[in-house]
């Protein structure tokens, strides 16, 4: 199949959900998903916390807020229809001191504005829900859930193949040439052609946008998030999900406890600059990519503005005791000996030249291409709605 209607670059959850929505709404169109790894969901999608976010954190009216709400419902429906394990377990966001109460209250108001099923709870109710969590007050978000996004991706890929569409792994896209009638796509398996292309390349979405001749206006800065797994003997310290009150200056939610769908409890992630876009270990270094981050004016401004926070995150990355101390603010009984290093994830965070971290999802289009330039958390939760939004954009051009 050298020529198809739509090529989707990237077999993460955003690419697969887009292809799935496209097949659903335009079953006569031919679709080909191209993924450079040997299997789907090997990057952000396969290395995340597996949380079905309810949508409490996001600015009302933003793409994040709207697609998180509708996407979560769609994801639950998808899991139910296909028998995929998921659970609505609820979560608590905990103020550990009086100084955090105003921010907790603001978050609660935001959640209400977004239509999230949540309530303010006192220390006693918190203790009933999470007996080992410390805190003076909390928000109980009843409708938060957990899922395995890798399984969701395997199912999406299987459904696409069953419908006769292509999902090719081990094929790397290296360039594009958009003409009046089509897009020529250069790949490691030779040139392919499509009438339309969607770029869902996650950590490399800016590179691919540039390869298509577009100035993305942002650069992806990779932030590694490290996790620890809680020893099964101590897993009872967390029943569901225990989160801190996030610092509104940063897009990250702070280290939290997550009971995964497998039953394991993980804690993390922190956020440190990764020395490679797919650098899952401290020792992974890709010199060109590191230089690309370190010489980007946007990153330098970001680092200058938040150096104290960045240094703290680095310190916690190299010092387990410091990481554990952050966790003990939420669950004081947890001990370093109960925590074992677990696989890390790397977030693709789009940063503007002025050092601003793009908060909302960002999508850019040309006549024949759609580029997803910023799809950080909660994009996995929201993926089926992001996919629908992308298909709407494509439909205008069909
Ligand atoms: C540590 C961490 C925790 C998170 N927790 C949550 C959570 O609990 N809930 C939630 O909703 N979200 C969470 N997120 C966010 C969520 O995982 C991402 O928003 C989502 O997975 C993004 O999906 P994606 O398809 O855009 O990117 P990816 O999953 O990274 O997929 C992009 C794909 O494109 C491929 N690709 C790149 N370049 C090329 C190329 N040149 N040719 C072919 N293929 C290419 C890559 O190999 C990759 O498979 C978390 C993210 C991280 C990192």
Tab-separated table of C-alpha atoms and ligand atoms in Angstrom:
chain	number	residue	atom	x	y	z
A	1	UNK	CA	0.000	0.000	0.000
A	2	UNK	CA	2.172	2.910	-1.259
A	3	UNK	CA	-0.628	5.473	-1.381
A	4	UNK	CA	-3.399	5.902	1.171
A	5	UNK	CA	-5.861	8.592	2.100
A	6	UNK	CA	-4.397	9.371	5.524
A	7	UNK	CA	-1.058	8.566	7.131
A	8	UNK	CA	-0.891	8.996	10.894
A	9	UNK	CA	2.665	9.276	12.193
A	10	UNK	CA	3.072	7.848	15.706
A	11	UNK	CA	1.630	4.741	17.291
A	12	UNK	CA	1.096	6.323	20.692
A	13	UNK	CA	-2.389	6.735	22.083
A	14	UNK	CA	-3.056	10.052	20.307
A	15	UNK	CA	-2.114	8.663	16.884
A	16	UNK	CA	-4.034	5.421	17.358
A	17	UNK	CA	-7.113	7.147	18.768
A	18	UNK	CA	-7.075	9.545	15.798
A	19	UNK	CA	-6.855	6.663	13.327
A	20	UNK	CA	-9.641	4.852	15.193
A	21	UNK	CA	-11.947	7.900	15.093
A	22	UNK	CA	-11.141	8.362	11.409
A	23	UNK	CA	-12.051	4.747	10.633
A	24	UNK	CA	-15.242	5.130	12.657
A	25	UNK	CA	-16.358	8.297	10.870
A	26	UNK	CA	-14.931	7.709	7.397
A	27	UNK	CA	-14.791	3.918	6.964
A	28	UNK	CA	-14.152	4.237	3.223
A	29	UNK	CA	-10.924	6.156	3.704
A	30	UNK	CA	-7.701	4.143	3.760
A	31	UNK	CA	-5.525	4.783	6.811
A	32	UNK	CA	-1.947	3.870	7.653
A	33	UNK	CA	-0.373	4.380	11.079
A	34	UNK	CA	3.436	4.477	11.011
A	35	UNK	CA	5.352	3.769	14.211
A	36	UNK	CA	9.134	3.722	14.410
A	37	UNK	CA	9.329	1.238	17.292
A	38	UNK	CA	8.662	-2.491	16.975
A	39	UNK	CA	5.364	-2.151	18.854
A	40	UNK	CA	2.858	0.579	19.658
A	41	UNK	CA	2.782	2.623	22.900
A	42	UNK	CA	6.498	2.374	23.634
A	43	UNK	CA	7.006	5.989	24.709
A	44	UNK	CA	4.864	8.420	26.734
A	45	UNK	CA	1.766	6.256	26.442
A	46	UNK	CA	3.502	3.159	27.772
A	47	UNK	CA	5.334	4.928	30.594
A	48	UNK	CA	2.677	6.874	32.410
A	49	UNK	CA	0.692	6.661	35.645
A	50	UNK	CA	-2.354	5.078	33.994
A	51	UNK	CA	-4.740	7.579	35.537
A	52	UNK	CA	-8.066	8.458	33.928
A	53	UNK	CA	-8.093	12.095	34.946
A	54	UNK	CA	-11.417	13.683	35.848
A	55	UNK	CA	-10.437	17.167	34.625
A	56	UNK	CA	-10.122	19.109	37.871
A	57	UNK	CA	-6.823	20.849	37.086
A	58	UNK	CA	-7.446	22.501	33.741
A	59	UNK	CA	-8.479	26.019	32.868
A	60	UNK	CA	-12.237	26.015	32.217
A	61	UNK	CA	-12.972	26.201	28.513
A	62	UNK	CA	-9.489	25.039	27.488
A	63	UNK	CA	-9.025	22.100	25.124
A	64	UNK	CA	-7.541	20.150	28.026
A	65	UNK	CA	-10.600	20.748	30.201
A	66	UNK	CA	-13.175	19.889	27.554
A	67	UNK	CA	-11.445	16.924	25.924
A	68	UNK	CA	-10.445	15.445	29.293
A	69	UNK	CA	-14.094	15.360	30.393
A	70	UNK	CA	-15.505	13.923	27.179
A	71	UNK	CA	-12.432	11.779	26.513
A	72	UNK	CA	-12.609	10.118	29.906
A	73	UNK	CA	-16.217	9.110	29.322
A	74	UNK	CA	-15.347	7.850	25.852
A	75	UNK	CA	-12.376	5.888	27.230
A	76	UNK	CA	-14.518	4.245	29.891
A	77	UNK	CA	-17.081	3.294	27.241
A	78	UNK	CA	-14.307	1.898	25.033
A	79	UNK	CA	-12.895	-0.192	27.896
A	80	UNK	CA	-16.367	-1.491	28.760
A	81	UNK	CA	-17.150	-2.451	25.167
A	82	UNK	CA	-13.859	-4.287	24.736
A	83	UNK	CA	-13.528	-5.815	28.179
A	84	UNK	CA	-10.380	-3.880	29.100
A	85	UNK	CA	-9.578	-3.597	32.797
A	86	UNK	CA	-10.235	-0.202	34.326
A	87	UNK	CA	-11.563	1.021	37.652
A	88	UNK	CA	-13.159	4.210	38.933
A	89	UNK	CA	-11.332	4.280	42.244
A	90	UNK	CA	-11.468	8.008	43.086
A	91	UNK	CA	-8.564	10.086	44.307
A	92	UNK	CA	-7.712	12.497	47.063
A	93	UNK	CA	-5.753	15.730	46.611
A	94	UNK	CA	-4.304	16.531	49.975
A	95	UNK	CA	-3.316	19.815	51.617
A	96	UNK	CA	-0.552	18.839	54.012
A	97	UNK	CA	-0.442	22.202	55.806
A	98	UNK	CA	-2.604	25.283	56.373
A	99	UNK	CA	-0.630	27.263	53.785
A	100	UNK	CA	-1.932	24.915	51.073
A	101	UNK	CA	-5.609	25.386	51.949
A	102	UNK	CA	-6.220	28.430	49.679
A	103	UNK	CA	-4.726	26.641	46.651
A	104	UNK	CA	-6.762	23.544	47.484
A	105	UNK	CA	-9.925	25.648	47.618
A	106	UNK	CA	-9.048	27.289	44.243
A	107	UNK	CA	-8.570	23.852	42.746
A	108	UNK	CA	-11.903	22.718	44.099
A	109	UNK	CA	-13.626	25.745	42.533
A	110	UNK	CA	-11.926	25.006	39.237
A	111	UNK	CA	-13.079	21.391	39.414
A	112	UNK	CA	-16.647	22.522	40.023
A	113	UNK	CA	-16.406	24.957	37.102
A	114	UNK	CA	-15.318	22.040	34.925
A	115	UNK	CA	-18.268	19.932	36.087
A	116	UNK	CA	-16.120	17.443	38.003
A	117	UNK	CA	-17.766	15.304	40.682
A	118	UNK	CA	-15.666	16.356	43.689
A	119	UNK	CA	-16.086	17.461	47.303
A	120	UNK	CA	-14.036	19.106	50.019
A	121	UNK	CA	-13.397	16.687	52.854
A	122	UNK	CA	-11.969	17.089	56.338
A	123	UNK	CA	-9.199	15.139	58.000
A	124	UNK	CA	-11.567	12.483	59.386
A	125	UNK	CA	-13.116	11.697	56.024
A	126	UNK	CA	-9.652	11.647	54.472
A	127	UNK	CA	-8.639	9.067	57.067
A	128	UNK	CA	-11.655	6.939	56.159
A	129	UNK	CA	-10.731	6.992	52.496
A	130	UNK	CA	-6.965	6.772	52.862
A	131	UNK	CA	-6.067	5.762	56.419
A	132	UNK	CA	-2.333	6.411	55.943
A	133	UNK	CA	-2.537	9.805	54.213
A	134	UNK	CA	-1.517	12.873	56.195
A	135	UNK	CA	-3.360	16.101	55.584
A	136	UNK	CA	-5.386	18.889	57.078
A	137	UNK	CA	-8.021	18.948	54.342
A	138	UNK	CA	-8.494	17.346	50.933
A	139	UNK	CA	-10.540	17.180	47.774
A	140	UNK	CA	-12.133	13.841	47.049
A	141	UNK	CA	-12.462	13.410	43.288
A	142	UNK	CA	-14.863	10.498	43.111
A	143	UNK	CA	-14.786	9.976	39.362
A	144	UNK	CA	-11.018	9.568	38.790
A	145	UNK	CA	-10.050	6.140	37.540
A	146	UNK	CA	-7.203	3.892	36.459
A	147	UNK	CA	-6.547	1.947	33.282
A	148	UNK	CA	-3.667	0.401	31.339
A	149	UNK	CA	-3.141	2.673	28.332
A	150	UNK	CA	-0.862	0.096	26.645
A	151	UNK	CA	-3.732	-2.375	26.559
A	152	UNK	CA	-5.982	0.346	25.163
A	153	UNK	CA	-3.446	0.941	22.368
A	154	UNK	CA	-3.133	-2.769	21.572
A	155	UNK	CA	-6.910	-2.894	21.257
A	156	UNK	CA	-7.057	0.217	19.055
A	157	UNK	CA	-4.383	-1.237	16.764
A	158	UNK	CA	-6.194	-4.591	16.613
A	159	UNK	CA	-9.490	-2.905	15.684
A	160	UNK	CA	-7.816	-0.884	12.952
A	161	UNK	CA	-6.206	-3.997	11.481
A	162	UNK	CA	-9.500	-5.901	11.684
A	163	UNK	CA	-11.107	-3.084	9.709
A	164	UNK	CA	-8.468	-3.547	6.999
A	165	UNK	CA	-6.410	-0.476	7.904
A	166	UNK	CA	-2.641	-0.478	8.261
A	167	UNK	CA	-0.598	-0.214	11.448
A	168	UNK	CA	3.054	-0.609	10.491
A	169	UNK	CA	5.679	-0.743	13.209
A	170	UNK	CA	9.435	-0.422	12.735
A	171	UNK	CA	8.984	2.354	10.138
A	172	UNK	CA	10.499	5.737	10.894
A	173	UNK	CA	9.282	8.857	9.135
A	174	UNK	CA	12.114	11.155	8.127
A	175	UNK	CA	10.533	13.883	6.015
A	176	UNK	CA	7.549	15.221	4.096
A	177	UNK	CA	6.853	17.044	0.879
A	178	UNK	CA	3.412	18.587	0.695
A	179	UNK	CA	2.130	19.297	-2.826
A	180	UNK	CA	-1.239	20.532	-4.030
A	181	UNK	CA	-2.675	16.991	-4.247
A	182	UNK	CA	-0.802	14.867	-1.751
A	183	UNK	CA	1.960	14.526	0.832
A	184	UNK	CA	5.031	12.477	0.007
A	185	UNK	CA	6.304	10.850	3.166
A	186	UNK	CA	9.947	9.769	3.361
A	187	UNK	CA	10.405	6.766	5.644
A	188	UNK	CA	12.978	4.158	6.572
A	189	UNK	CA	10.945	1.776	4.383
A	190	UNK	CA	10.960	4.037	1.325
A	191	UNK	CA	8.651	6.782	0.139
A	192	UNK	CA	4.916	6.551	0.868
A	193	UNK	CA	2.158	8.843	-0.307
A	194	UNK	CA	-0.981	10.076	1.352
A	195	UNK	CA	-3.608	12.666	0.589
A	196	UNK	CA	-3.442	13.873	4.210
A	197	UNK	CA	-1.002	13.381	7.081
A	198	UNK	CA	-1.416	13.692	10.848
A	199	UNK	CA	1.734	14.145	12.927
A	200	UNK	CA	1.289	12.561	16.371
A	201	UNK	CA	4.977	11.935	17.007
A	202	UNK	CA	4.956	12.985	20.676
A	203	UNK	CA	8.523	13.723	21.745
A	204	UNK	CA	9.497	14.350	18.104
A	205	UNK	CA	6.424	16.241	16.930
A	206	UNK	CA	8.342	19.537	16.600
A	207	UNK	CA	11.105	17.842	14.577
A	208	UNK	CA	8.541	16.401	12.189
A	209	UNK	CA	6.716	19.714	11.886
A	210	UNK	CA	10.015	21.311	10.895
A	211	UNK	CA	10.677	18.451	8.487
A	212	UNK	CA	7.377	19.439	6.844
A	213	UNK	CA	8.621	23.008	6.460
A	214	UNK	CA	6.578	24.472	9.321
A	215	UNK	CA	7.945	26.571	12.126
A	216	UNK	CA	6.217	24.953	15.127
A	217	UNK	CA	6.841	28.071	17.223
A	218	UNK	CA	7.808	25.875	20.169
A	219	UNK	CA	10.414	23.286	21.030
A	220	UNK	CA	9.774	19.999	22.782
A	221	UNK	CA	11.799	19.832	25.983
A	222	UNK	CA	11.929	16.305	27.394
A	223	UNK	CA	11.347	15.977	31.147
A	224	UNK	CA	12.047	12.604	32.716
A	225	UNK	CA	9.680	11.484	35.449
A	226	UNK	CA	11.107	8.868	37.784
A	227	UNK	CA	9.006	6.431	39.761
A	228	UNK	CA	9.463	4.091	42.699
A	229	UNK	CA	7.431	0.958	43.186
A	230	UNK	CA	6.124	0.332	46.702
A	231	UNK	CA	7.000	-3.066	48.106
A	232	UNK	CA	3.900	-5.343	48.142
A	233	UNK	CA	4.228	-5.607	51.937
A	234	UNK	CA	3.641	-1.838	52.191
A	235	UNK	CA	1.134	-1.450	49.351
A	236	UNK	CA	-1.726	-1.122	51.851
A	237	UNK	CA	-0.394	2.384	52.616
A	238	UNK	CA	-2.342	3.564	49.567
A	239	UNK	CA	-5.810	2.353	48.630
A	240	UNK	CA	-6.304	4.348	45.420
A	241	UNK	CA	-4.668	7.632	44.396
A	242	UNK	CA	-3.086	10.170	46.737
A	243	UNK	CA	-1.963	13.464	45.161
A	244	UNK	CA	-0.451	16.693	46.555
A	245	UNK	CA	-1.783	20.167	45.843
A	246	UNK	CA	0.047	21.100	42.619
A	247	UNK	CA	2.114	24.229	42.250
A	248	UNK	CA	0.118	26.270	39.700
A	249	UNK	CA	3.349	27.647	38.180
A	250	UNK	CA	4.208	24.218	36.731
A	251	UNK	CA	2.335	21.849	34.433
A	252	UNK	CA	3.345	18.816	36.538
A	253	UNK	CA	1.169	17.494	39.328
A	254	UNK	CA	3.848	16.673	41.917
A	255	UNK	CA	4.884	13.225	43.170
A	256	UNK	CA	1.887	11.118	44.032
A	257	UNK	CA	0.877	7.581	44.999
A	258	UNK	CA	-0.944	5.596	42.341
A	259	UNK	CA	-2.466	2.174	42.728
A	260	UNK	CA	-2.131	0.837	39.201
A	261	UNK	CA	-4.637	-1.427	37.497
A	262	UNK	CA	-2.220	-4.326	38.183
A	263	UNK	CA	-2.641	-3.683	41.924
A	264	UNK	CA	0.934	-2.423	42.321
A	265	UNK	CA	1.452	0.920	44.000
A	266	UNK	CA	3.841	3.358	42.307
A	267	UNK	CA	4.986	6.733	43.469
A	268	UNK	CA	6.368	9.595	41.445
A	269	UNK	CA	6.993	11.086	39.003
A	270	UNK	CA	9.410	13.926	39.613
A	271	UNK	CA	10.415	16.132	36.664
A	272	UNK	CA	14.041	16.509	35.581
A	273	UNK	CA	15.518	17.516	32.244
A	274	UNK	CA	16.157	14.352	30.215
A	275	UNK	CA	19.495	14.295	28.381
A	276	UNK	CA	17.814	12.570	25.434
A	277	UNK	CA	14.262	12.807	24.139
A	278	UNK	CA	13.833	9.118	24.839
A	279	UNK	CA	16.236	9.118	27.775
A	280	UNK	CA	14.601	6.878	30.349
A	281	UNK	CA	17.761	6.441	32.426
A	282	UNK	CA	20.004	9.057	33.982
A	283	UNK	CA	22.862	7.673	31.885
A	284	UNK	CA	21.029	8.058	28.528
A	285	UNK	CA	22.624	10.937	26.681
A	286	UNK	CA	22.018	12.093	23.114
A	287	UNK	CA	24.473	14.903	22.665
A	288	UNK	CA	22.719	16.638	19.758
A	289	UNK	CA	19.378	16.536	21.565
A	290	UNK	CA	20.875	17.776	24.810
A	291	UNK	CA	22.562	20.669	23.002
A	292	UNK	CA	19.244	21.387	21.272
A	293	UNK	CA	17.578	21.779	24.694
A	294	UNK	CA	20.412	23.675	26.371
A	295	UNK	CA	20.855	26.223	23.590
A	296	UNK	CA	17.144	26.945	23.157
A	297	UNK	CA	16.365	30.451	24.460
A	298	UNK	CA	13.004	29.216	25.761
A	299	UNK	CA	14.651	26.566	27.902
A	300	UNK	CA	17.287	29.004	29.187
A	301	UNK	CA	14.575	31.446	30.254
A	302	UNK	CA	12.561	28.672	31.855
A	303	UNK	CA	15.632	27.419	33.717
A	304	UNK	CA	16.566	30.931	34.890
A	305	UNK	CA	13.033	31.535	36.149
A	306	UNK	CA	12.648	28.229	37.955
A	307	UNK	CA	16.223	27.227	38.786
A	308	UNK	CA	15.392	26.649	42.445
A	309	UNK	CA	12.591	24.245	41.642
A	310	UNK	CA	14.747	22.543	38.965
A	311	UNK	CA	17.628	22.099	41.390
A	312	UNK	CA	15.256	20.551	43.945
A	313	UNK	CA	13.958	18.080	41.380
A	314	UNK	CA	17.527	17.158	40.357
A	315	UNK	CA	18.488	16.679	43.983
A	316	UNK	CA	15.520	14.339	44.520
A	317	UNK	CA	16.501	12.458	41.391
A	318	UNK	CA	19.966	11.657	42.728
A	319	UNK	CA	19.044	11.404	46.388
A	320	UNK	CA	16.485	8.768	47.298
A	321	UNK	CA	16.152	10.107	50.835
A	322	UNK	CA	15.045	13.496	49.464
A	323	UNK	CA	12.525	11.806	47.137
A	324	UNK	CA	11.175	9.779	50.061
A	325	UNK	CA	10.884	12.932	52.158
A	326	UNK	CA	8.587	14.446	49.502
A	327	UNK	CA	6.490	11.283	49.579
A	328	UNK	CA	6.351	11.244	53.376
A	329	UNK	CA	4.557	14.595	53.327
A	330	UNK	CA	1.630	12.644	51.860
A	331	UNK	CA	2.133	9.274	53.565
A	332	UNK	CA	4.433	9.629	56.589
A	333	UNK	CA	4.704	5.886	57.210
A	334	UNK	CA	6.391	5.115	53.901
A	335	UNK	CA	10.083	4.191	54.249
A	336	UNK	CA	12.960	4.167	51.794
A	337	UNK	CA	13.465	0.420	52.260
A	338	UNK	CA	9.915	-0.178	50.944
A	339	UNK	CA	10.603	1.655	47.668
A	340	UNK	CA	12.298	0.130	44.641
A	341	UNK	CA	13.203	2.021	41.457
A	342	UNK	CA	10.647	1.513	38.672
A	343	UNK	CA	10.609	2.405	34.980
A	344	UNK	CA	10.679	6.131	34.268
A	345	UNK	CA	8.670	8.095	31.698
A	346	UNK	CA	9.647	11.112	29.593
A	347	UNK	CA	7.140	13.907	29.024
A	348	UNK	CA	7.120	15.968	25.845
A	349	UNK	CA	6.621	19.532	27.042
A	350	UNK	CA	6.350	22.239	24.408
A	351	UNK	CA	8.174	25.400	25.473
A	352	UNK	CA	7.802	28.760	23.706
A	353	UNK	CA	10.851	30.963	22.953
A	354	UNK	CA	9.902	33.243	25.877
A	355	UNK	CA	10.224	30.325	28.321
A	356	UNK	CA	6.501	29.711	28.713
A	357	UNK	CA	5.489	26.078	29.030
A	358	UNK	CA	2.488	25.608	26.759
A	359	UNK	CA	-0.372	24.776	29.030
A	360	UNK	CA	-3.036	23.664	26.597
A	361	UNK	CA	-2.995	21.052	23.856
A	362	UNK	CA	-1.706	22.616	20.639
A	363	UNK	CA	-2.653	21.574	17.117
A	364	UNK	CA	-1.555	23.280	13.866
A	365	UNK	CA	-2.747	22.609	10.369
A	366	UNK	CA	-1.773	23.236	6.795
A	367	UNK	CA	-3.950	22.282	3.846
A	368	UNK	CA	-2.913	18.632	3.941
A	369	UNK	CA	-1.328	18.152	7.331
A	370	UNK	CA	-2.327	18.321	10.986
A	371	UNK	CA	0.452	18.564	13.579
A	372	UNK	CA	-0.176	17.779	17.249
A	373	UNK	CA	2.489	19.948	18.855
A	374	UNK	CA	1.647	19.682	22.537
A	375	UNK	CA	-0.175	16.697	23.995
A	376	UNK	CA	1.031	16.276	27.573
A	377	UNK	CA	-1.086	14.900	30.435
A	378	UNK	CA	-4.079	14.356	30.350
A	379	UNK	CA	-3.762	13.539	26.631
A	380	UNK	CA	-3.964	9.790	27.246
A	381	UNK	CA	-7.268	10.226	29.098
A	382	UNK	CA	-8.466	12.691	26.466
A	383	UNK	CA	-7.130	10.811	23.424
A	384	UNK	CA	-10.447	9.655	21.977
A	385	UNK	CA	-11.735	13.238	22.084
A	386	UNK	CA	-8.497	14.691	20.722
A	387	UNK	CA	-8.798	12.138	17.917
A	388	UNK	CA	-12.342	13.270	17.224
A	389	UNK	CA	-11.239	16.940	17.121
A	390	UNK	CA	-8.467	16.095	14.646
A	391	UNK	CA	-10.901	14.189	12.429
A	392	UNK	CA	-13.188	17.237	12.423
A	393	UNK	CA	-10.284	19.326	11.166
A	394	UNK	CA	-9.436	16.760	8.479
A	395	UNK	CA	-13.061	16.484	7.420
A	396	UNK	CA	-13.058	20.178	6.460
A	397	UNK	CA	-10.350	19.344	3.905
A	398	UNK	CA	-11.763	16.058	2.540
B	1	LIG	C1	5.540	10.162	33.387
B	1	LIG	C2	4.225	10.437	32.728
B	1	LIG	C3	3.020	10.275	33.427
B	1	LIG	C4	1.807	10.538	32.800
B	1	LIG	N1	0.629	10.242	33.437
B	1	LIG	C5	-0.537	10.357	32.746
B	1	LIG	C6	-1.745	9.889	33.305
B	1	LIG	O1	-1.759	9.309	34.384
B	1	LIG	N2	-2.903	10.092	32.616
B	1	LIG	C7	-2.922	10.712	31.394
B	1	LIG	O2	-4.000	10.887	30.822
B	1	LIG	N3	-1.770	11.135	30.826
B	1	LIG	C8	-0.593	10.935	31.463
B	1	LIG	N4	0.577	11.300	30.870
B	1	LIG	C9	0.533	11.925	29.551
B	1	LIG	C10	0.305	10.904	28.447
B	1	LIG	O3	1.066	9.736	28.646
B	1	LIG	C11	0.666	11.545	27.118
B	1	LIG	O4	0.004	12.780	27.052
B	1	LIG	C12	0.233	10.693	25.934
B	1	LIG	O5	0.714	9.382	26.105
B	1	LIG	C13	0.749	11.303	24.658
B	1	LIG	O6	0.497	10.380	23.628
B	1	LIG	P1	1.148	10.576	22.208
B	1	LIG	O7	0.567	9.546	21.316
B	1	LIG	O8	1.039	12.008	21.823
B	1	LIG	O9	2.724	10.369	22.450
B	1	LIG	P2	3.582	9.029	22.553
B	1	LIG	O10	2.942	8.011	23.387
B	1	LIG	O11	4.960	9.460	22.938
B	1	LIG	O12	3.590	8.486	21.066
B	1	LIG	C14	4.292	9.108	20.007
B	1	LIG	C15	4.763	7.996	19.105
B	1	LIG	O13	5.347	8.544	17.938
B	1	LIG	C16	6.419	7.711	17.544
B	1	LIG	N5	7.303	8.468	16.684
B	1	LIG	C17	8.039	9.564	17.023
B	1	LIG	N6	8.761	9.964	15.952
B	1	LIG	C18	8.447	9.148	14.930
B	1	LIG	C19	8.889	9.061	13.564
B	1	LIG	N7	9.803	9.923	13.073
B	1	LIG	N8	8.388	8.071	12.788
B	1	LIG	C20	7.475	7.183	13.291
B	1	LIG	N9	7.044	7.212	14.577
B	1	LIG	C21	7.528	8.186	15.376
B	1	LIG	C22	7.052	7.321	18.867
B	1	LIG	O14	7.859	6.173	18.763
B	1	LIG	C23	5.844	7.133	19.751
B	1	LIG	O15	5.406	5.796	19.789
B	1	LIG	C24	1.801	11.038	31.466
B	1	LIG	C25	3.004	11.195	30.772
B	1	LIG	C26	4.205	10.861	31.379
B	1	LIG	C27	5.453	10.933	30.571
